[in-house]
CSV table of C-alpha atoms in Angstrom, one decimal:
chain,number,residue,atom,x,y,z
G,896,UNK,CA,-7.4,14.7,-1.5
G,897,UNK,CA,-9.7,11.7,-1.4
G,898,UNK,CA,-7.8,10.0,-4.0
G,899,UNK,CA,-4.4,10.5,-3.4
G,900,UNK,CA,-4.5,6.7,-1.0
G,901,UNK,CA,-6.4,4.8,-3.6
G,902,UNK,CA,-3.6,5.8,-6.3
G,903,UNK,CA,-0.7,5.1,-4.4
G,904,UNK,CA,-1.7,2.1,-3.0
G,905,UNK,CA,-2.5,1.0,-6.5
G,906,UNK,CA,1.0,2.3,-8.0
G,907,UNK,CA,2.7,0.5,-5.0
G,908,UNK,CA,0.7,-3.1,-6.1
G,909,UNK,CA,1.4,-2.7,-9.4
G,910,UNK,CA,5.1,-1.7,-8.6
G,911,UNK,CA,5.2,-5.4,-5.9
G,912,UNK,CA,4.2,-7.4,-8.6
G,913,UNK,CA,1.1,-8.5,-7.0
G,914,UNK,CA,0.8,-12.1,-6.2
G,915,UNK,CA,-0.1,-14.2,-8.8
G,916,UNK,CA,-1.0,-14.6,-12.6
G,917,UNK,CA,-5.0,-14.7,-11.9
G,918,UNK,CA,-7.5,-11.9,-13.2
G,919,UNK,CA,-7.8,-9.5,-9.8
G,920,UNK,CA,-11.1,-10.8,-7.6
G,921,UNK,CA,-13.8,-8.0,-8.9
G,922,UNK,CA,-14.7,-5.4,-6.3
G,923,UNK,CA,-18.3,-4.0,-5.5
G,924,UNK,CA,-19.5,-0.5,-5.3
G,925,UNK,CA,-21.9,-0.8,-2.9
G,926,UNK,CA,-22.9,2.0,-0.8
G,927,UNK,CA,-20.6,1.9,2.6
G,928,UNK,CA,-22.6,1.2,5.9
G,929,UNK,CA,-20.1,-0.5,8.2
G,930,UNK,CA,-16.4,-1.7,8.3
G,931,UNK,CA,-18.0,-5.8,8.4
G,932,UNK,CA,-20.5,-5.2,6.0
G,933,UNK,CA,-17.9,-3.8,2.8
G,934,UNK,CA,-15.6,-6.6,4.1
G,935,UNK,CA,-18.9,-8.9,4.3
G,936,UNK,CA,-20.1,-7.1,0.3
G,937,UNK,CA,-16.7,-7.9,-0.9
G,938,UNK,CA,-16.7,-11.7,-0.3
G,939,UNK,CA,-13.0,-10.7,1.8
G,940,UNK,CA,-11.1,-14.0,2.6
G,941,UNK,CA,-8.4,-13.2,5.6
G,942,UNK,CA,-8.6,-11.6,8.5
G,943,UNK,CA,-8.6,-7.8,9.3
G,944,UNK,CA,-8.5,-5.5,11.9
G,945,UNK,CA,-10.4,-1.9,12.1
G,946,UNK,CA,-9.1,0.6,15.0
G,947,UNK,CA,-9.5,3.8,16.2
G,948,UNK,CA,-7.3,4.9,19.5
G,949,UNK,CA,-9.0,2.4,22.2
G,950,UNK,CA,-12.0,1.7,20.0
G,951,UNK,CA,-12.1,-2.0,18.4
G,952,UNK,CA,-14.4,-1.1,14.9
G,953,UNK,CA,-13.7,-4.7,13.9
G,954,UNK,CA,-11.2,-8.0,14.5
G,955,UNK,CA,-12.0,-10.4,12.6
G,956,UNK,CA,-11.3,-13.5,10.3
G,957,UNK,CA,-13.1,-14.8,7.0
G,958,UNK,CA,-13.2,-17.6,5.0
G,959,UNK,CA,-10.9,-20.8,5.3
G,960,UNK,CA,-7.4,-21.2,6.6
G,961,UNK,CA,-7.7,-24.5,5.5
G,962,UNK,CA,-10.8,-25.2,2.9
G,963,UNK,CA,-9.8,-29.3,2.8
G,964,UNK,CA,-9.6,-29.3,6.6
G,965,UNK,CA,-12.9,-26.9,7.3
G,966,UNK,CA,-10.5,-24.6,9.8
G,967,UNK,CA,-11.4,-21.0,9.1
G,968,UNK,CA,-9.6,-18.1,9.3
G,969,UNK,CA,-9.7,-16.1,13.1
G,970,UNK,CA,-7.9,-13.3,14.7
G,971,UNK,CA,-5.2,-15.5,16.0
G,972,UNK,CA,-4.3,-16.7,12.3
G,973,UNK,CA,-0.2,-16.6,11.0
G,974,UNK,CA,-0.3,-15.2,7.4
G,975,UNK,CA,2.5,-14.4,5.1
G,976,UNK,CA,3.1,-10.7,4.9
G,977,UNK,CA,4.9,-10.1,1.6
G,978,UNK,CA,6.3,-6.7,1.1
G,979,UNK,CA,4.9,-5.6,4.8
G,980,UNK,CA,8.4,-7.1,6.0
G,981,UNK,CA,10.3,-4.0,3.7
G,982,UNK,CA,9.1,-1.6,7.4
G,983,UNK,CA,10.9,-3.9,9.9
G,984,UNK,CA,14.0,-4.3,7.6
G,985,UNK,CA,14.1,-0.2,7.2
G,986,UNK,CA,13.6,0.1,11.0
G,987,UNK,CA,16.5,-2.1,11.4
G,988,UNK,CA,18.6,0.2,9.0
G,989,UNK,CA,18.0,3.1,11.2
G,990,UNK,CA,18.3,1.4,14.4
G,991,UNK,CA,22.2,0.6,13.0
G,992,UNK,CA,22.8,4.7,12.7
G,993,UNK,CA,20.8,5.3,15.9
G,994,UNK,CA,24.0,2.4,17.2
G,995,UNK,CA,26.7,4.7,15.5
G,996,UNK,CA,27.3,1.7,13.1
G,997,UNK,CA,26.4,3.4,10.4
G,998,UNK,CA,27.6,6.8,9.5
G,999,UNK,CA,25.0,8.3,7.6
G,1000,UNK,CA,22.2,6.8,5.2
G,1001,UNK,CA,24.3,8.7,2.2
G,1002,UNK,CA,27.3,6.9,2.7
G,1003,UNK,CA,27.6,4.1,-0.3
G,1004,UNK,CA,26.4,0.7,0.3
G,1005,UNK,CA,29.8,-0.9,-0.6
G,1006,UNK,CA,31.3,1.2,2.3
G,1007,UNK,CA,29.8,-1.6,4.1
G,1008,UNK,CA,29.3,-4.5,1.5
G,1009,UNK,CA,32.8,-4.6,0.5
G,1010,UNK,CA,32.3,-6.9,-2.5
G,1011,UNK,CA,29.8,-5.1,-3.9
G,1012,UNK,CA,30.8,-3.5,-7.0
G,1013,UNK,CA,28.5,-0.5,-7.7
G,1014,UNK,CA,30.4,2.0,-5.7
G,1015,UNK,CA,27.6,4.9,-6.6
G,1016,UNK,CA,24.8,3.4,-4.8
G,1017,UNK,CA,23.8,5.0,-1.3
G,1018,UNK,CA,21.8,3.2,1.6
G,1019,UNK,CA,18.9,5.8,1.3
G,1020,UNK,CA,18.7,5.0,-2.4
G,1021,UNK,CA,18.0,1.3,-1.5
G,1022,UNK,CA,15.6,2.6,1.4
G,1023,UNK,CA,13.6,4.9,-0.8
G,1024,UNK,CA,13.7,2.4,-4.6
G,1025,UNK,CA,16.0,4.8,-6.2
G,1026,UNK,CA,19.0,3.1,-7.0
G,1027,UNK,CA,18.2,2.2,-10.3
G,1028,UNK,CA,18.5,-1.9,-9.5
G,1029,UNK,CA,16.8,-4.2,-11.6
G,1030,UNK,CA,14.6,-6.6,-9.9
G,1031,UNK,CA,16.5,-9.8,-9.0
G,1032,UNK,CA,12.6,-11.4,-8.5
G,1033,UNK,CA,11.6,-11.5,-12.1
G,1034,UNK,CA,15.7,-13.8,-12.4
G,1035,UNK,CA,14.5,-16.9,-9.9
G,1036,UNK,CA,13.7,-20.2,-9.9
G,1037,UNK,CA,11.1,-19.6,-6.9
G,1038,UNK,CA,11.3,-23.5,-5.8
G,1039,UNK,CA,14.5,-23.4,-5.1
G,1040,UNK,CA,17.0,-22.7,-1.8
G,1041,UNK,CA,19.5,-20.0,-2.8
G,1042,UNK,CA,22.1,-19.0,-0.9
G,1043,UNK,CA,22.1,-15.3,-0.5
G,1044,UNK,CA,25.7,-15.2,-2.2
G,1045,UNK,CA,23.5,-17.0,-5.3
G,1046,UNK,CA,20.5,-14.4,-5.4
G,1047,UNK,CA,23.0,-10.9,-5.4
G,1048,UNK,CA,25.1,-12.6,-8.0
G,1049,UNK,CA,22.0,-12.4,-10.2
G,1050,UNK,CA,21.6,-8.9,-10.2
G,1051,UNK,CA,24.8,-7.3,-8.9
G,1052,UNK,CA,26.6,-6.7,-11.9
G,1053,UNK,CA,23.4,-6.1,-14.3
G,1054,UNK,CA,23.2,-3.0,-15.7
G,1055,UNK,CA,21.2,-0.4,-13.8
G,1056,UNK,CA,17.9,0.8,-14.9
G,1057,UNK,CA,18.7,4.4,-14.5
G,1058,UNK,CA,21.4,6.5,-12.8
G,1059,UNK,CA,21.0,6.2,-9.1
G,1060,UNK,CA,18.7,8.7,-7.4
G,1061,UNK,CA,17.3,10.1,-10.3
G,1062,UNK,CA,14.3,8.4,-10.2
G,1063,UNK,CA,11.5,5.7,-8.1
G,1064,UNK,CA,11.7,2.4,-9.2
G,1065,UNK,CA,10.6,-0.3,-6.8
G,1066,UNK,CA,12.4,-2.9,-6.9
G,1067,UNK,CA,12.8,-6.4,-4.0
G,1068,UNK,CA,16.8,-6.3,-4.9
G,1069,UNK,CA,17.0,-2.5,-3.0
G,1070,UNK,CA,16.0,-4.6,0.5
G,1071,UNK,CA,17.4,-7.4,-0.4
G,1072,UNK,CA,20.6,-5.9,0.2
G,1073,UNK,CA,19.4,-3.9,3.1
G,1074,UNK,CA,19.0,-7.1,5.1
G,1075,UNK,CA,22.8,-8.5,3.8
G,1076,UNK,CA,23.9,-5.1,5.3
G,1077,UNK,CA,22.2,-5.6,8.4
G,1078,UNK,CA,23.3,-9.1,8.8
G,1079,UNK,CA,27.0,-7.6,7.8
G,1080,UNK,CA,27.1,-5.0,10.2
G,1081,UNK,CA,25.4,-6.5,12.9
G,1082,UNK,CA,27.6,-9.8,12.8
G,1083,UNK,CA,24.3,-11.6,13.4
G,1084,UNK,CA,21.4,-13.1,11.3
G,1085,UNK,CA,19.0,-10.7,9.8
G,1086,UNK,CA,16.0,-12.6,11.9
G,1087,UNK,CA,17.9,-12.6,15.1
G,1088,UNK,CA,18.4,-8.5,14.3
G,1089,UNK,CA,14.8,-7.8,14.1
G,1090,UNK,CA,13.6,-10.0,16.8
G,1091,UNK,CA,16.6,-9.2,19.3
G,1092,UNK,CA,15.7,-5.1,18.2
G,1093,UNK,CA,12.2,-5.0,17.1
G,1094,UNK,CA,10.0,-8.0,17.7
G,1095,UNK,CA,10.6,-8.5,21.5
G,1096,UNK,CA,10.8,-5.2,22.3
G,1097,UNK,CA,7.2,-4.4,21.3
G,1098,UNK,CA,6.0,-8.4,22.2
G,1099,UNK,CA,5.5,-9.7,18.7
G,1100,UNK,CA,6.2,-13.1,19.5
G,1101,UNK,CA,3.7,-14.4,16.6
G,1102,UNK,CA,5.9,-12.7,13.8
G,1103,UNK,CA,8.4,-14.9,12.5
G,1104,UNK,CA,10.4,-15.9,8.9
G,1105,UNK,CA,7.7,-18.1,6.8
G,1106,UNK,CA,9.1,-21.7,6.4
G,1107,UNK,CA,8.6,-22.5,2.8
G,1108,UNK,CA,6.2,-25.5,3.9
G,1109,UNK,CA,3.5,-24.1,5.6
G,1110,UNK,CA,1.8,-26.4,7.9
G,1111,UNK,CA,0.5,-26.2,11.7
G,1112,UNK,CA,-3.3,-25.3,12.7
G,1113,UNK,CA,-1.8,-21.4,13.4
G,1114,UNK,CA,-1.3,-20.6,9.8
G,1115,UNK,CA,-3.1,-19.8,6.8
G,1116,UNK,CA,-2.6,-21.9,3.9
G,1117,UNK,CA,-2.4,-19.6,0.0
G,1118,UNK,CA,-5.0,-19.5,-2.4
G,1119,UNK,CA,-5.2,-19.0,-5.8
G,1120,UNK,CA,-8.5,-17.4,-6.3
G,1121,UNK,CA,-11.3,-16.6,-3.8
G,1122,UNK,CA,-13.2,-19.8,-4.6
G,1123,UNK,CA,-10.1,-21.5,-2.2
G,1124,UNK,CA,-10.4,-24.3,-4.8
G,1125,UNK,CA,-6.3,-24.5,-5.8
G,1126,UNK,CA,-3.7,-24.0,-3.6
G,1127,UNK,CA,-1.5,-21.0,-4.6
G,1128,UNK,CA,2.1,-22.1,-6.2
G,1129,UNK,CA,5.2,-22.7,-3.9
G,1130,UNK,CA,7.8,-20.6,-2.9
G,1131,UNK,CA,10.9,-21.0,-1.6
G,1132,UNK,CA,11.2,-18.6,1.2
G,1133,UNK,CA,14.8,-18.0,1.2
G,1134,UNK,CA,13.8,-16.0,-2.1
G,1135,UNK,CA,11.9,-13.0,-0.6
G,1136,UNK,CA,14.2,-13.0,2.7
G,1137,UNK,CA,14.7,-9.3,4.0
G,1138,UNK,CA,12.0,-8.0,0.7
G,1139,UNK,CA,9.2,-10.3,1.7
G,1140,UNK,CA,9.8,-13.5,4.3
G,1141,UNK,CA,8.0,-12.7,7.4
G,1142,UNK,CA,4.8,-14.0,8.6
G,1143,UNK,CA,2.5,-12.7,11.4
G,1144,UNK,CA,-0.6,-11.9,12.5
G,1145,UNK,CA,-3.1,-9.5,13.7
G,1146,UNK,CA,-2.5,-8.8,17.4
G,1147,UNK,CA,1.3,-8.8,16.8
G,1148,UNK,CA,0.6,-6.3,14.0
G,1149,UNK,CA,-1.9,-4.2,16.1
G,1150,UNK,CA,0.9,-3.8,18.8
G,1151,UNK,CA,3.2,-2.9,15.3
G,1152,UNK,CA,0.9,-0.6,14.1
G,1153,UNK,CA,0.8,1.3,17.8
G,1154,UNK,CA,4.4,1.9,17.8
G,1155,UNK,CA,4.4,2.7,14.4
G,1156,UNK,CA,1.8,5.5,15.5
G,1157,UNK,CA,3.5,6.7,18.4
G,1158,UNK,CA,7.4,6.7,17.1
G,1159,UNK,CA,8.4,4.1,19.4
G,1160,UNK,CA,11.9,2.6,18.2
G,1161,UNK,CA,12.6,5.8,16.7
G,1162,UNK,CA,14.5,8.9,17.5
G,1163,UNK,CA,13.0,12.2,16.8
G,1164,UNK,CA,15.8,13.1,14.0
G,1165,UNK,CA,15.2,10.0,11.9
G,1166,UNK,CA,11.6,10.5,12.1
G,1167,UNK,CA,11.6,12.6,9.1
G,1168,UNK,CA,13.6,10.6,7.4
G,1169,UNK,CA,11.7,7.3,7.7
G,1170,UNK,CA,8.1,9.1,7.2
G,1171,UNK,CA,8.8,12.0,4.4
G,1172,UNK,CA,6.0,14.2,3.6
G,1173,UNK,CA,4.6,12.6,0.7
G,1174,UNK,CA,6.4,8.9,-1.3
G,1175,UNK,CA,8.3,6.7,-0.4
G,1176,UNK,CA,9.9,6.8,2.4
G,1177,UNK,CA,12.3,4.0,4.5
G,1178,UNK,CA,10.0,1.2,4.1
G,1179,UNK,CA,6.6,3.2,4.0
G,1180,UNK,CA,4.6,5.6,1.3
G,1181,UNK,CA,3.0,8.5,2.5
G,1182,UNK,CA,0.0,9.7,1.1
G,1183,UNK,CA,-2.9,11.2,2.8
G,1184,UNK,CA,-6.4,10.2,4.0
G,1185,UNK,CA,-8.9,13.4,4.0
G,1186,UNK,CA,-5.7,15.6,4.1
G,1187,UNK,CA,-4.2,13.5,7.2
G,1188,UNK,CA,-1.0,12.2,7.0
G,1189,UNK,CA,-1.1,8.5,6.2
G,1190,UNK,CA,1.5,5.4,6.5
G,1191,UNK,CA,0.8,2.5,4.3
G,1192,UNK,CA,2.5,-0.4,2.4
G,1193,UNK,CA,0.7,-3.2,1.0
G,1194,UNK,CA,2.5,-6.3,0.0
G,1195,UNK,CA,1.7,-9.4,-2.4
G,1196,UNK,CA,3.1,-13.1,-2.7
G,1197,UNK,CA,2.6,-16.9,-4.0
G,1198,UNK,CA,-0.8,-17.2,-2.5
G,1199,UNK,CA,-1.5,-13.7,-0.5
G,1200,UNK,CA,-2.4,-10.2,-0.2
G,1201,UNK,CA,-2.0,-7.7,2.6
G,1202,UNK,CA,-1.8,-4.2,3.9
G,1203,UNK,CA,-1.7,-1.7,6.2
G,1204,UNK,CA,-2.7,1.7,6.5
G,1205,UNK,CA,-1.9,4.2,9.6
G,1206,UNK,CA,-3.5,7.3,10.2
G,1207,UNK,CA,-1.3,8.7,13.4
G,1208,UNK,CA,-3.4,12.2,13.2
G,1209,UNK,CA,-6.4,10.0,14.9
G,1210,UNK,CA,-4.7,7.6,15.8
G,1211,UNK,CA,-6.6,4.6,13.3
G,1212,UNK,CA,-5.3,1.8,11.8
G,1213,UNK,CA,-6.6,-1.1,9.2
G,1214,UNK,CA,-4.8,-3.9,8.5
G,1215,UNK,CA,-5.7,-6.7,6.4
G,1216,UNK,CA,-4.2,-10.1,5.3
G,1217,UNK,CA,-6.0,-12.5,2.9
G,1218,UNK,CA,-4.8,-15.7,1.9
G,1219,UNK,CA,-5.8,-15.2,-1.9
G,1220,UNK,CA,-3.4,-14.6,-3.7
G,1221,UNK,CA,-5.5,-12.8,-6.7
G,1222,UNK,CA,-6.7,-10.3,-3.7
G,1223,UNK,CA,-4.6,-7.4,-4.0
G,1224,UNK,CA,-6.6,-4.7,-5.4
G,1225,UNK,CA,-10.1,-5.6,-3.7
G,1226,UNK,CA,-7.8,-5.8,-0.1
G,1227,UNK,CA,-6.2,-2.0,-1.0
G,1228,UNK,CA,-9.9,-0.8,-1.7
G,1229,UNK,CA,-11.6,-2.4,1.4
G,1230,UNK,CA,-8.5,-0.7,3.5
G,1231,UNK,CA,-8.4,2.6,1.4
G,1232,UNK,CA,-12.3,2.9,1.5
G,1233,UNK,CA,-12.7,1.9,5.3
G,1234,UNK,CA,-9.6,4.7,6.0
G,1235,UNK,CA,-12.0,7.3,4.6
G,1236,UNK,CA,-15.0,6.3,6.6
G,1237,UNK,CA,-13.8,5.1,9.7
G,1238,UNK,CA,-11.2,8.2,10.2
């Protein structure tokens, strides 16, 4: 099954969006020696992080954080996320039925979003991209500060794209409304949620919702291309919110990726349900990795690229952020390609 991660993770970009308009950074075939030296081969920008159980195979950053300022990239570095916040917003979903606020992941979304008008749709459907939503992404102005009343308005009466549960179509408007049910349910923020639920918990005090200036000698500044030579467009961060708003960075998402590994945060019953045996699950695809069981999601916005990839059978784990934003298909290679040597 060598394959079978490379495709997904390629259906999954393609399905995100990727991140910006540029022609995709070229990748080289060279012959694998080492974890550095493909990221080294493949001019990577961003930093990554190769592990197996207690073993370290590589932590480290590349390229500039900051070109004008000379401050490069290092382990310690914030980078937006993109799609990889869809996981923690999932986790949050479940976390509500583990509380008994939720009754059952089939029960309609409107059950709980009162005015919402599409009576059909079910909370699994928005967990798994099959409710047939069109994407409210492709509707925005992304400089400007909705309100989330403004962004659901664009897309909640559109027609659907296909009868719900029928078939997968990603789309950002299935989590967007995930996190307005959290928020709903909850009676608090969808930020406070995770880090009150999720982010403390497990000591992630370096993951956070981006601010749509990004400034501070912690964080990585977008790219357009790999030459770091124009800054990536702006985005208005209350546009990706519970789809695509967090930032963070590599020892928060090493202790993630743990606790991903080991079920922490999870009951045994919803395990299933959040990692199915193949597809997409709550906020993860499962493929495989030399016929092991594999968690991934990679993610793409104004200015960055990023993934992760989970391999619980041996316990390994690759994650990497790059601050290009043209980056997406040479940072699912380096991770799909170091998966299959490394593991």
């Amino acid at each position: 099954m060598r394959n079978t991660l490379c495709i997904s993770l390629a259906l999954l970009l393609c399905a995100c969006g990727g991140s910006g308009s540029n022609k995709q950074q070229p990748i080289k075939t060279n012959a694998y020696v080492s974890a550095q030296q493909y990221v080294l081969d493949n001019g990577f920008i961003g930093s990554v992080l190769v592990k197996k159980g207690d073993t370290t195979i590589l932590k480290k950053g590349y390229g500039y954080a900051d070109k004008a300022a000379k401050r490069t990239n290092d382990v310690d570095t914030k980078y937006r996320i993109a799609s990889l916040t869809k996981a923690f917003t999932a986790l949050a979903v479940v976390q509500l039925k583990q509380q008994d606020l939720i009754d059952s992941f089939d029960d309609p979304v409107a059950t709980y979003l009162t005015d919402y008008p599409n009576k059909q749709i079910t909370i699994r459907q928005l967990l798994t991209h099959r409710s047939g939503i069109p994407d409210y992404l492709s509707l925005v102005n992304k400089n400007k500060h909705y309100q989330q009343s403004e962004l659901i308005n664009l897309f909640k009466n559109k027609s659907l794209e296909f009868t719900p549960g029928s078939q997968f179509q990603y789309s950002n408007s299935n989590y967007f409304l995930l996190g307005q049910l959290i928020e709903r349910i909850s009676n608090t923020s969808y930020f406070d949620f995770l880090n009150a639920h999720i982010l403390m918990p497990l000591g992630m005090e370096n993951t956070e919702m981006g601010s749509s200036v990004i400034s501070g000698n912690n964080y990585a500044l977008g790219y357009k291309t790999s030459s770091q030579s124009s800054r990536a467009d702006s985005i208005n961060m209350s546009v990706p919110y519970a789809a695509g708003a967090l930032s963070s960075n590599l020892s928060d998402y090493e202790a993630w990726g743990e606790a991903v590994m080991s079920h922490t945060l999870l009951s045994d019953s919803d395990i299933a349900e959040v990692y199915p045996q193949q597809g997409y699950g709550f906020g993860w695809i499962v493929t495989e990795t030399k016929g092991m069981k594999t968690y991934t999601h990679s993610g793409g916005i104004d200015g960055f690229s990023t993934i992760i990839v989970l391999v619980p059978e041996v316990d390994g784990m690759v994650v990497a952020f790059s601050n290009v934003g043209n980056a997406g298909l040479l940072v699912n290679k380096i991770a799909e390609t170091i998966a299959e040597n490394e593991f």
